[in-house]
């Protein structure tokens, strides 16, 4: 790709958008003014390659593509795809598919990043893969867990700026001891630094959702705590918080009959509730459970 800016995308059709939002797909389309603010907050740079989740009518796609960065936009609604492909610039690749199952890495690997302005002959900068999207609220958590899976497989994104139901954003940012602190908090905090970018009212969308929304930024990095067996760690966390009203002794005994002894070894009082544990304490427990299982095999 050269340093020249892409052609201007075709504007939305005049009059009422003929696409009828799907309740089944949880479609709420973002207003252009809010989309511009989000793209400015993302601050695309030469070298960036974006995966956009759920482009819809292109509210984020068009201003993002106008910066010159290559964009892979994955949309499950075929009627939206048919309209979007007619309006986007050449630096946008639109794919029909479910983000939870589409092999996005195969598409992203073929996209070349934009060169710095005025340096057409300069080598392309290293690619930095990033995520942006207005996530369908009913599958927001599975999408976030899919981003963790990419991280585990070694195909990491540098960051993700995503729009969520404000309740989900609050869970991501929850602190130990709060009612919203749980599985999603622990798993995402293990792999990302999380911050709230901005809050949006229902009126920022059409049709208006019944809930408020937030945009959060997830900056991925090395795990925040040492865990040798991440699969066991995730199973343990889900077991703990699946019975969050119980004490740790009771919440974990179904996960492992030796839970009471492991808690003593970890120096953690078994009468505590799961939501009181810090991330490092949870990681310590997982390591001790893993060590006990290895010893049992030997």
mmCIF file of C-alpha atoms in Angstrom:
data_model
loop_
_atom_site.group_PDB
_atom_site.id
_atom_site.type_symbol
_atom_site.label_atom_id
_atom_site.label_comp_id
_atom_site.label_asym_id
_atom_site.label_seq_id
_atom_site.Cartn_x
_atom_site.Cartn_y
_atom_site.Cartn_z
ATOM 1 C CA UNK A 1 0.000 0.000 0.000
ATOM 2 C CA UNK A 2 1.283 3.430 -0.853
ATOM 3 C CA UNK A 3 1.135 6.479 1.358
ATOM 4 C CA UNK A 4 -1.701 8.021 -0.632
ATOM 5 C CA UNK A 5 -4.985 8.231 1.185
ATOM 6 C CA UNK A 6 -7.734 5.859 0.042
ATOM 7 C CA UNK A 7 -10.583 7.152 -2.077
ATOM 8 C CA UNK A 8 -13.441 8.677 -0.114
ATOM 9 C CA UNK A 9 -16.058 6.123 0.749
ATOM 10 C CA UNK A 10 -19.520 6.566 -0.675
ATOM 11 C CA UNK A 11 -21.880 8.166 1.836
ATOM 12 C CA UNK A 12 -24.884 6.485 3.322
ATOM 13 C CA UNK A 13 -27.948 6.487 1.128
ATOM 14 C CA UNK A 14 -30.099 9.546 1.522
ATOM 15 C CA UNK A 15 -33.301 9.166 3.433
ATOM 16 C CA UNK A 16 -34.056 6.403 5.830
ATOM 17 C CA UNK A 17 -31.619 3.507 6.002
ATOM 18 C CA UNK A 18 -33.505 0.608 4.413
ATOM 19 C CA UNK A 19 -31.885 -1.962 6.669
ATOM 20 C CA UNK A 20 -34.163 -3.045 9.466
ATOM 21 C CA UNK A 21 -32.189 -3.742 12.666
ATOM 22 C CA UNK A 22 -32.379 -7.365 13.734
ATOM 23 C CA UNK A 23 -33.446 -8.030 17.318
ATOM 24 C CA UNK A 24 -32.125 -11.571 16.987
ATOM 25 C CA UNK A 25 -28.645 -10.239 16.189
ATOM 26 C CA UNK A 26 -28.867 -7.479 18.790
ATOM 27 C CA UNK A 27 -28.316 -4.730 16.222
ATOM 28 C CA UNK A 28 -28.051 -1.133 17.446
ATOM 29 C CA UNK A 29 -26.292 1.174 15.012
ATOM 30 C CA UNK A 30 -23.899 3.837 16.271
ATOM 31 C CA UNK A 31 -24.350 7.498 15.345
ATOM 32 C CA UNK A 32 -21.588 9.011 13.186
ATOM 33 C CA UNK A 33 -20.611 11.696 15.711
ATOM 34 C CA UNK A 34 -19.876 9.106 18.377
ATOM 35 C CA UNK A 35 -18.012 6.906 15.888
ATOM 36 C CA UNK A 36 -15.666 9.782 15.066
ATOM 37 C CA UNK A 37 -14.851 10.225 18.759
ATOM 38 C CA UNK A 38 -14.035 6.549 19.136
ATOM 39 C CA UNK A 39 -11.744 6.498 16.084
ATOM 40 C CA UNK A 40 -9.933 9.569 17.419
ATOM 41 C CA UNK A 41 -9.440 7.801 20.747
ATOM 42 C CA UNK A 42 -8.055 4.732 18.972
ATOM 43 C CA UNK A 43 -5.537 6.947 17.131
ATOM 44 C CA UNK A 44 -4.583 4.706 14.157
ATOM 45 C CA UNK A 45 -0.928 4.812 13.143
ATOM 46 C CA UNK A 46 1.163 3.608 10.164
ATOM 47 C CA UNK A 47 1.774 -0.098 10.664
ATOM 48 C CA UNK A 48 -1.616 -0.746 12.221
ATOM 49 C CA UNK A 49 -3.893 -3.433 10.796
ATOM 50 C CA UNK A 50 -7.419 -3.521 12.220
ATOM 51 C CA UNK A 51 -9.938 -6.261 12.783
ATOM 52 C CA UNK A 52 -13.369 -4.689 13.093
ATOM 53 C CA UNK A 53 -16.007 -6.823 14.772
ATOM 54 C CA UNK A 54 -19.555 -6.157 13.620
ATOM 55 C CA UNK A 55 -19.189 -3.164 11.270
ATOM 56 C CA UNK A 56 -22.951 -2.931 10.739
ATOM 57 C CA UNK A 57 -23.701 0.053 8.519
ATOM 58 C CA UNK A 58 -20.079 1.232 8.612
ATOM 59 C CA UNK A 59 -20.252 3.920 11.303
ATOM 60 C CA UNK A 60 -16.788 2.999 12.579
ATOM 61 C CA UNK A 61 -15.527 1.423 9.358
ATOM 62 C CA UNK A 62 -15.673 4.547 7.222
ATOM 63 C CA UNK A 63 -13.813 7.016 9.483
ATOM 64 C CA UNK A 64 -11.311 4.327 10.424
ATOM 65 C CA UNK A 65 -10.604 3.489 6.778
ATOM 66 C CA UNK A 66 -10.287 7.199 5.977
ATOM 67 C CA UNK A 67 -7.074 7.248 8.044
ATOM 68 C CA UNK A 68 -5.510 4.869 5.513
ATOM 69 C CA UNK A 69 -5.112 1.791 7.702
ATOM 70 C CA UNK A 70 -6.135 -1.604 6.328
ATOM 71 C CA UNK A 71 -9.317 -2.955 7.927
ATOM 72 C CA UNK A 72 -10.781 -6.448 8.015
ATOM 73 C CA UNK A 73 -14.482 -6.015 8.815
ATOM 74 C CA UNK A 74 -16.311 -9.193 9.864
ATOM 75 C CA UNK A 75 -20.108 -8.982 9.749
ATOM 76 C CA UNK A 76 -22.599 -11.819 10.197
ATOM 77 C CA UNK A 77 -25.547 -10.059 8.523
ATOM 78 C CA UNK A 78 -25.397 -10.695 4.769
ATOM 79 C CA UNK A 79 -27.692 -7.789 3.896
ATOM 80 C CA UNK A 80 -25.397 -5.370 5.738
ATOM 81 C CA UNK A 81 -22.366 -6.842 3.988
ATOM 82 C CA UNK A 82 -23.971 -6.405 0.585
ATOM 83 C CA UNK A 83 -24.489 -2.703 1.276
ATOM 84 C CA UNK A 84 -21.140 -2.109 2.979
ATOM 85 C CA UNK A 85 -18.969 -3.590 0.222
ATOM 86 C CA UNK A 86 -20.396 -1.029 -2.208
ATOM 87 C CA UNK A 87 -19.387 1.916 -0.025
ATOM 88 C CA UNK A 88 -16.017 1.104 1.537
ATOM 89 C CA UNK A 89 -12.613 2.156 0.241
ATOM 90 C CA UNK A 90 -10.123 -0.379 -1.227
ATOM 91 C CA UNK A 91 -8.248 -0.661 2.078
ATOM 92 C CA UNK A 92 -11.270 -2.388 3.648
ATOM 93 C CA UNK A 93 -11.891 -6.121 3.315
ATOM 94 C CA UNK A 94 -15.452 -7.076 4.255
ATOM 95 C CA UNK A 95 -16.090 -10.699 5.217
ATOM 96 C CA UNK A 96 -19.402 -12.384 5.938
ATOM 97 C CA UNK A 97 -18.996 -14.550 8.998
ATOM 98 C CA UNK A 98 -19.417 -15.211 12.686
ATOM 99 C CA UNK A 99 -16.537 -13.659 14.627
ATOM 100 C CA UNK A 100 -16.611 -16.622 17.021
ATOM 101 C CA UNK A 101 -15.723 -19.085 14.270
ATOM 102 C CA UNK A 102 -14.264 -17.158 11.302
ATOM 103 C CA UNK A 103 -10.533 -17.675 10.709
ATOM 104 C CA UNK A 104 -9.691 -13.991 10.861
ATOM 105 C CA UNK A 105 -5.947 -14.646 11.110
ATOM 106 C CA UNK A 106 -5.864 -16.001 7.563
ATOM 107 C CA UNK A 107 -7.342 -12.749 6.271
ATOM 108 C CA UNK A 108 -5.272 -10.447 8.490
ATOM 109 C CA UNK A 109 -1.986 -12.058 7.466
ATOM 110 C CA UNK A 110 -2.519 -10.876 3.895
ATOM 111 C CA UNK A 111 -3.080 -7.211 4.751
ATOM 112 C CA UNK A 112 -0.090 -4.895 4.392
ATOM 113 C CA UNK A 113 0.172 -1.909 6.740
ATOM 114 C CA UNK A 114 0.211 1.681 5.585
ATOM 115 C CA UNK A 115 3.599 3.378 5.187
ATOM 116 C CA UNK A 116 4.343 6.658 6.953
ATOM 117 C CA UNK A 117 3.125 9.694 4.955
ATOM 118 C CA UNK A 118 5.705 11.075 2.526
ATOM 119 C CA UNK A 119 7.829 7.930 2.600
ATOM 120 C CA UNK A 120 6.523 5.881 -0.306
ATOM 121 C CA UNK A 121 9.837 4.077 -0.832
ATOM 122 C CA UNK A 122 10.430 3.356 2.849
ATOM 123 C CA UNK A 123 9.923 -0.206 4.049
ATOM 124 C CA UNK A 124 6.555 -0.880 5.581
ATOM 125 C CA UNK A 125 6.611 -0.594 9.374
ATOM 126 C CA UNK A 126 6.107 -3.718 11.477
ATOM 127 C CA UNK A 127 2.503 -4.753 11.586
ATOM 128 C CA UNK A 128 0.544 -4.137 14.763
ATOM 129 C CA UNK A 129 -2.748 -5.987 14.837
ATOM 130 C CA UNK A 130 -5.545 -4.178 16.650
ATOM 131 C CA UNK A 131 -9.254 -4.725 17.288
ATOM 132 C CA UNK A 132 -12.142 -2.289 17.183
ATOM 133 C CA UNK A 133 -15.841 -2.984 17.331
ATOM 134 C CA UNK A 134 -19.357 -2.396 18.543
ATOM 135 C CA UNK A 135 -19.866 -5.845 20.066
ATOM 136 C CA UNK A 136 -23.315 -7.442 19.979
ATOM 137 C CA UNK A 137 -24.184 -7.343 23.662
ATOM 138 C CA UNK A 138 -25.606 -10.868 23.801
ATOM 139 C CA UNK A 139 -22.252 -12.413 22.788
ATOM 140 C CA UNK A 140 -19.824 -9.820 24.153
ATOM 141 C CA UNK A 141 -18.309 -12.144 26.762
ATOM 142 C CA UNK A 142 -17.633 -15.014 24.307
ATOM 143 C CA UNK A 143 -15.959 -12.534 21.948
ATOM 144 C CA UNK A 144 -13.709 -11.272 24.750
ATOM 145 C CA UNK A 145 -12.770 -14.843 25.623
ATOM 146 C CA UNK A 146 -11.960 -15.461 21.945
ATOM 147 C CA UNK A 147 -9.470 -12.587 22.102
ATOM 148 C CA UNK A 148 -7.835 -14.357 25.049
ATOM 149 C CA UNK A 149 -7.663 -17.548 22.982
ATOM 150 C CA UNK A 150 -5.820 -15.650 20.243
ATOM 151 C CA UNK A 151 -3.379 -14.482 22.902
ATOM 152 C CA UNK A 152 -2.786 -18.012 24.157
ATOM 153 C CA UNK A 153 -2.184 -19.356 20.647
ATOM 154 C CA UNK A 154 0.576 -16.816 20.052
ATOM 155 C CA UNK A 155 -1.413 -14.715 17.570
ATOM 156 C CA UNK A 156 -1.844 -11.716 19.801
ATOM 157 C CA UNK A 157 -3.525 -8.435 19.131
ATOM 158 C CA UNK A 158 -1.817 -5.398 20.610
ATOM 159 C CA UNK A 159 -5.078 -3.986 21.894
ATOM 160 C CA UNK A 160 -8.832 -3.918 21.494
ATOM 161 C CA UNK A 161 -11.169 -0.932 21.734
ATOM 162 C CA UNK A 162 -14.684 -2.269 22.032
ATOM 163 C CA UNK A 163 -18.146 -1.039 22.849
ATOM 164 C CA UNK A 164 -20.003 -2.993 25.503
ATOM 165 C CA UNK A 165 -23.057 -2.843 27.679
ATOM 166 C CA UNK A 166 -22.010 -0.663 30.608
ATOM 167 C CA UNK A 167 -22.724 -3.519 33.010
ATOM 168 C CA UNK A 168 -20.137 -5.671 31.219
ATOM 169 C CA UNK A 169 -17.618 -2.814 31.251
ATOM 170 C CA UNK A 170 -18.175 -2.496 35.003
ATOM 171 C CA UNK A 171 -17.430 -6.199 35.415
ATOM 172 C CA UNK A 172 -14.199 -5.843 33.466
ATOM 173 C CA UNK A 173 -13.071 -2.985 35.688
ATOM 174 C CA UNK A 174 -14.314 -4.449 38.982
ATOM 175 C CA UNK A 175 -12.053 -4.675 42.017
ATOM 176 C CA UNK A 176 -11.775 -7.607 44.458
ATOM 177 C CA UNK A 177 -14.499 -7.450 47.072
ATOM 178 C CA UNK A 178 -17.136 -5.999 44.746
ATOM 179 C CA UNK A 179 -20.265 -7.818 43.571
ATOM 180 C CA UNK A 180 -19.273 -7.412 39.916
ATOM 181 C CA UNK A 181 -15.835 -9.018 40.363
ATOM 182 C CA UNK A 182 -15.922 -12.451 38.753
ATOM 183 C CA UNK A 183 -14.776 -14.786 35.987
ATOM 184 C CA UNK A 184 -14.672 -12.167 33.241
ATOM 185 C CA UNK A 185 -12.744 -9.754 35.478
ATOM 186 C CA UNK A 186 -10.126 -12.316 36.457
ATOM 187 C CA UNK A 187 -9.592 -13.813 33.005
ATOM 188 C CA UNK A 188 -9.320 -10.468 31.213
ATOM 189 C CA UNK A 189 -7.165 -8.856 33.920
ATOM 190 C CA UNK A 190 -4.767 -11.772 33.597
ATOM 191 C CA UNK A 191 -4.069 -10.812 29.973
ATOM 192 C CA UNK A 192 -4.865 -7.117 29.566
ATOM 193 C CA UNK A 193 -4.709 -3.695 31.142
ATOM 194 C CA UNK A 194 -8.236 -2.312 31.018
ATOM 195 C CA UNK A 195 -9.449 1.276 31.026
ATOM 196 C CA UNK A 196 -12.733 2.964 30.306
ATOM 197 C CA UNK A 197 -12.528 5.300 27.288
ATOM 198 C CA UNK A 198 -15.989 6.848 27.408
ATOM 199 C CA UNK A 199 -19.616 6.194 28.283
ATOM 200 C CA UNK A 200 -22.427 6.443 25.752
ATOM 201 C CA UNK A 201 -26.129 7.113 26.341
ATOM 202 C CA UNK A 202 -28.817 4.999 24.657
ATOM 203 C CA UNK A 203 -29.420 7.913 22.287
ATOM 204 C CA UNK A 204 -26.022 7.303 20.666
ATOM 205 C CA UNK A 205 -27.592 4.347 18.845
ATOM 206 C CA UNK A 206 -30.462 3.623 16.511
ATOM 207 C CA UNK A 207 -32.654 2.015 17.661
ATOM 208 C CA UNK A 208 -32.011 3.042 21.257
ATOM 209 C CA UNK A 209 -31.022 0.088 23.448
ATOM 210 C CA UNK A 210 -32.600 -0.246 26.870
ATOM 211 C CA UNK A 211 -29.183 -0.052 28.513
ATOM 212 C CA UNK A 212 -26.286 2.390 28.567
ATOM 213 C CA UNK A 213 -22.983 1.545 26.921
ATOM 214 C CA UNK A 214 -19.270 2.031 27.476
ATOM 215 C CA UNK A 215 -16.184 1.919 25.315
ATOM 216 C CA UNK A 216 -13.243 0.164 26.942
ATOM 217 C CA UNK A 217 -9.642 -0.263 25.859
ATOM 218 C CA UNK A 218 -7.876 -3.573 26.456
ATOM 219 C CA UNK A 219 -4.086 -3.429 26.084
ATOM 220 C CA UNK A 220 -2.769 -6.968 25.898
ATOM 221 C CA UNK A 221 0.532 -8.012 27.425
ATOM 222 C CA UNK A 222 2.308 -10.861 29.229
ATOM 223 C CA UNK A 223 0.165 -12.626 31.871
ATOM 224 C CA UNK A 224 -0.145 -10.581 35.045
ATOM 225 C CA UNK A 225 0.598 -13.666 37.155
ATOM 226 C CA UNK A 226 2.529 -16.869 36.584
ATOM 227 C CA UNK A 227 0.266 -19.783 35.645
ATOM 228 C CA UNK A 228 1.720 -22.960 34.167
ATOM 229 C CA UNK A 229 -1.587 -24.570 33.205
ATOM 230 C CA UNK A 230 -3.981 -21.937 31.883
ATOM 231 C CA UNK A 231 -6.716 -24.459 31.117
ATOM 232 C CA UNK A 232 -6.730 -25.603 34.742
ATOM 233 C CA UNK A 233 -6.620 -21.963 35.888
ATOM 234 C CA UNK A 234 -9.723 -21.137 33.847
ATOM 235 C CA UNK A 235 -11.610 -24.216 35.067
ATOM 236 C CA UNK A 236 -10.765 -23.369 38.670
ATOM 237 C CA UNK A 237 -11.851 -19.742 38.292
ATOM 238 C CA UNK A 238 -15.176 -20.804 36.766
ATOM 239 C CA UNK A 239 -15.685 -23.335 39.569
ATOM 240 C CA UNK A 240 -14.963 -20.718 42.232
ATOM 241 C CA UNK A 241 -17.237 -18.021 40.887
ATOM 242 C CA UNK A 242 -19.926 -20.446 39.769
ATOM 243 C CA UNK A 243 -20.790 -20.682 43.469
ATOM 244 C CA UNK A 244 -19.677 -17.242 44.578
ATOM 245 C CA UNK A 245 -21.988 -17.112 47.596
ATOM 246 C CA UNK A 246 -20.272 -20.110 49.107
ATOM 247 C CA UNK A 247 -17.000 -20.097 50.990
ATOM 248 C CA UNK A 248 -13.869 -21.136 49.113
ATOM 249 C CA UNK A 249 -13.861 -24.473 50.935
ATOM 250 C CA UNK A 250 -17.324 -25.290 49.623
ATOM 251 C CA UNK A 251 -16.987 -23.627 46.211
ATOM 252 C CA UNK A 252 -13.811 -25.546 45.344
ATOM 253 C CA UNK A 253 -14.456 -28.992 46.813
ATOM 254 C CA UNK A 254 -16.338 -30.022 43.680
ATOM 255 C CA UNK A 255 -13.381 -28.888 41.580
ATOM 256 C CA UNK A 256 -10.897 -30.898 43.635
ATOM 257 C CA UNK A 257 -11.502 -32.986 46.792
ATOM 258 C CA UNK A 258 -8.190 -31.734 48.215
ATOM 259 C CA UNK A 259 -9.323 -28.087 48.039
ATOM 260 C CA UNK A 260 -9.317 -27.554 51.829
ATOM 261 C CA UNK A 261 -5.716 -28.777 52.120
ATOM 262 C CA UNK A 262 -4.615 -26.705 49.119
ATOM 263 C CA UNK A 263 -6.140 -23.579 50.632
ATOM 264 C CA UNK A 264 -4.218 -24.187 53.853
ATOM 265 C CA UNK A 265 -1.001 -24.682 51.882
ATOM 266 C CA UNK A 266 -1.650 -21.423 50.021
ATOM 267 C CA UNK A 267 -2.209 -19.586 53.268
ATOM 268 C CA UNK A 268 -5.734 -18.620 52.238
ATOM 269 C CA UNK A 269 -8.558 -18.828 54.759
ATOM 270 C CA UNK A 270 -11.132 -21.315 53.447
ATOM 271 C CA UNK A 271 -14.031 -19.297 54.869
ATOM 272 C CA UNK A 272 -13.331 -16.402 52.522
ATOM 273 C CA UNK A 273 -15.595 -15.751 49.529
ATOM 274 C CA UNK A 274 -14.224 -16.099 45.974
ATOM 275 C CA UNK A 275 -14.695 -12.390 45.180
ATOM 276 C CA UNK A 276 -12.285 -11.400 47.973
ATOM 277 C CA UNK A 277 -9.254 -12.998 46.306
ATOM 278 C CA UNK A 278 -6.624 -10.933 44.525
ATOM 279 C CA UNK A 279 -5.381 -12.159 41.128
ATOM 280 C CA UNK A 280 -2.046 -13.302 42.573
ATOM 281 C CA UNK A 281 -3.841 -15.385 45.197
ATOM 282 C CA UNK A 282 -5.985 -17.036 42.529
ATOM 283 C CA UNK A 283 -2.889 -17.792 40.434
ATOM 284 C CA UNK A 284 -1.141 -19.253 43.496
ATOM 285 C CA UNK A 285 -4.075 -21.584 44.100
ATOM 286 C CA UNK A 286 -4.045 -22.758 40.487
ATOM 287 C CA UNK A 287 -0.326 -23.527 40.689
ATOM 288 C CA UNK A 288 -0.810 -25.594 43.843
ATOM 289 C CA UNK A 289 -3.715 -27.531 42.333
ATOM 290 C CA UNK A 290 -1.602 -28.211 39.234
ATOM 291 C CA UNK A 291 1.360 -29.372 41.358
ATOM 292 C CA UNK A 292 -0.870 -31.682 43.404
ATOM 293 C CA UNK A 293 -2.244 -33.277 40.244
ATOM 294 C CA UNK A 294 1.212 -33.804 38.811
ATOM 295 C CA UNK A 295 2.325 -35.438 42.071
ATOM 296 C CA UNK A 296 -0.733 -37.734 42.014
ATOM 297 C CA UNK A 297 0.169 -38.934 38.508
ATOM 298 C CA UNK A 298 3.733 -39.725 39.575
#
